[in-house]
PDB file of C-alpha atoms in Angstrom:
ATOM      1  CA  UNK A1446      16.173  17.483 -10.688  1.00 60.00           C
ATOM      2  CA  UNK A1447      14.882  17.488  -7.148  1.00 70.00           C
ATOM      3  CA  UNK A1448      15.095  14.683  -5.039  1.00 70.00           C
ATOM      4  CA  UNK A1449      11.614  12.842  -4.495  1.00 71.00           C
ATOM      5  CA  UNK A1450       9.899  13.197  -1.045  1.00 75.00           C
ATOM      6  CA  UNK A1451       9.694  10.516   1.044  1.00 87.00           C
ATOM      7  CA  UNK A1452       5.954   9.025   2.251  1.00 90.00           C
ATOM      8  CA  UNK A1453       5.478  10.463   5.517  1.00 91.00           C
ATOM      9  CA  UNK A1454       3.524   7.679   6.600  1.00 90.00           C
ATOM     10  CA  UNK A1455       6.549   5.524   5.619  1.00 89.00           C
ATOM     11  CA  UNK A1456       9.094   7.552   7.554  1.00 90.00           C
ATOM     12  CA  UNK A1457       6.883   8.204  10.424  1.00 89.00           C
ATOM     13  CA  UNK A1458       6.006   6.038  13.521  1.00 90.00           C
ATOM     14  CA  UNK A1459       5.456   2.559  12.871  1.00 89.00           C
ATOM     15  CA  UNK A1460       2.510   1.797  15.071  1.00 91.00           C
ATOM     16  CA  UNK A1461       0.387   4.349  13.548  1.00 92.00           C
ATOM     17  CA  UNK A1462       1.192   3.124  10.069  1.00 91.00           C
ATOM     18  CA  UNK A1463       0.357  -0.122  10.984  1.00 91.00           C
ATOM     19  CA  UNK A1464      -3.507   1.400  11.983  1.00 93.00           C
ATOM     20  CA  UNK A1465      -3.152   2.997   9.231  1.00 93.00           C
ATOM     21  CA  UNK A1466      -2.259   0.195   6.723  1.00 91.00           C
ATOM     22  CA  UNK A1467      -4.991  -2.454   8.162  1.00 92.00           C
ATOM     23  CA  UNK A1468      -7.795   0.228   7.792  1.00 93.00           C
ATOM     24  CA  UNK A1469      -6.847   1.067   3.972  1.00 92.00           C
ATOM     25  CA  UNK A1470      -6.145  -2.929   3.101  1.00 90.00           C
ATOM     26  CA  UNK A1471      -9.861  -3.337   4.688  1.00 91.00           C
ATOM     27  CA  UNK A1472     -11.264  -0.615   2.159  1.00 91.00           C
ATOM     28  CA  UNK A1473     -12.174   2.601   5.045  1.00 93.00           C
ATOM     29  CA  UNK A1474     -12.591   5.120   3.420  1.00 95.00           C
ATOM     30  CA  UNK A1475      -9.557   7.919   2.909  1.00 95.00           C
ATOM     31  CA  UNK A1476     -11.840  10.961   4.734  1.00 96.00           C
ATOM     32  CA  UNK A1477     -12.449   8.869   7.257  1.00 95.00           C
ATOM     33  CA  UNK A1478      -9.101   7.393   7.983  1.00 95.00           C
ATOM     34  CA  UNK A1479      -8.187  11.208   7.481  1.00 95.00           C
ATOM     35  CA  UNK A1480     -10.472  12.206  10.042  1.00 96.00           C
ATOM     36  CA  UNK A1481      -8.980   9.319  12.933  1.00 95.00           C
ATOM     37  CA  UNK A1482      -5.300  10.474  12.094  1.00 95.00           C
ATOM     38  CA  UNK A1483      -5.607  14.610  11.238  1.00 95.00           C
ATOM     39  CA  UNK A1484      -1.876  14.716  11.095  1.00 95.00           C
ATOM     40  CA  UNK A1485      -2.076  12.810   7.646  1.00 95.00           C
ATOM     41  CA  UNK A1486      -3.876  14.438   4.358  1.00 95.00           C
ATOM     42  CA  UNK A1487      -6.175  12.256   2.149  1.00 96.00           C
ATOM     43  CA  UNK A1488      -3.727  12.930  -0.626  1.00 95.00           C
ATOM     44  CA  UNK A1489      -0.674  11.604   1.837  1.00 94.00           C
ATOM     45  CA  UNK A1490      -3.043   8.280   2.485  1.00 95.00           C
ATOM     46  CA  UNK A1491      -3.977   7.996  -1.125  1.00 94.00           C
ATOM     47  CA  UNK A1492      -0.506   7.844  -2.696  1.00 92.00           C
ATOM     48  CA  UNK A1493       0.864   5.903   0.494  1.00 92.00           C
ATOM     49  CA  UNK A1494      -1.994   3.654  -0.692  1.00 92.00           C
ATOM     50  CA  UNK A1495      -0.882   3.512  -4.739  1.00 90.00           C
ATOM     51  CA  UNK A1496       2.899   3.802  -3.943  1.00 89.00           C
ATOM     52  CA  UNK A1497       4.312   2.222  -1.050  1.00 89.00           C
ATOM     53  CA  UNK A1498       1.755  -0.404  -0.296  1.00 86.00           C
ATOM     54  CA  UNK A1499       1.576  -3.488  -2.726  1.00 76.00           C
ATOM     55  CA  UNK A1500      -0.891  -5.845  -3.340  1.00 63.00           C
ATOM     56  CA  UNK A1501      -0.051 -10.236  -2.396  1.00 59.00           C
ATOM     57  CA  UNK A1502       0.897 -12.137  -5.467  1.00 57.00           C
ATOM     58  CA  UNK A1503      -2.185 -14.930  -4.468  1.00 60.00           C
ATOM     59  CA  UNK A1504      -4.289 -11.372  -5.821  1.00 60.00           C
ATOM     60  CA  UNK A1505      -3.329 -12.429  -9.037  1.00 58.00           C
ATOM     61  CA  UNK A1506      -5.911 -13.806 -11.252  1.00 61.00           C
ATOM     62  CA  UNK A1507      -4.857 -17.785 -12.318  1.00 61.00           C
ATOM     63  CA  UNK A1508      -4.543 -17.138 -15.768  1.00 61.00           C
ATOM     64  CA  UNK A1509      -2.104 -14.149 -15.163  1.00 57.00           C
ATOM     65  CA  UNK A1510       1.397 -14.903 -17.147  1.00 62.00           C
ATOM     66  CA  UNK A1511       2.600 -18.144 -18.658  1.00 72.00           C
ATOM     67  CA  UNK A1512       2.946 -21.366 -17.052  1.00 73.00           C
ATOM     68  CA  UNK A1513       6.874 -20.510 -16.059  1.00 74.00           C
ATOM     69  CA  UNK A1514       5.142 -18.203 -13.724  1.00 75.00           C
ATOM     70  CA  UNK A1515       2.885 -20.317 -12.416  1.00 74.00           C
ATOM     71  CA  UNK A1516       5.570 -22.304 -11.411  1.00 78.00           C
ATOM     72  CA  UNK A1517       8.003 -19.680  -9.855  1.00 77.00           C
ATOM     73  CA  UNK A1518       5.102 -18.071  -7.431  1.00 75.00           C
ATOM     74  CA  UNK A1519       4.238 -21.622  -6.872  1.00 79.00           C
ATOM     75  CA  UNK A1520       7.849 -22.461  -5.483  1.00 81.00           C
ATOM     76  CA  UNK A1521       8.233 -18.796  -4.046  1.00 78.00           C
ATOM     77  CA  UNK A1522       5.387 -19.909  -1.149  1.00 68.00           C
TER      78      UNK A1522
END
């Protein structure tokens, strides 16, 4: 069994990763980001977005889960 590869964006330059994360969060197309940062391919950007970036808890719909989950999410805020 092979080892899973580490994300090149997560292990690379933190300043560039922050810029890319901001662009991904605002919905900029992957090919536009890849043109601005040619060291990363659209595939790498897509994998980073899908595997490494998590959605904030506030993006959950109001009816997601039970009442107990809503209580705990309220306490975590």
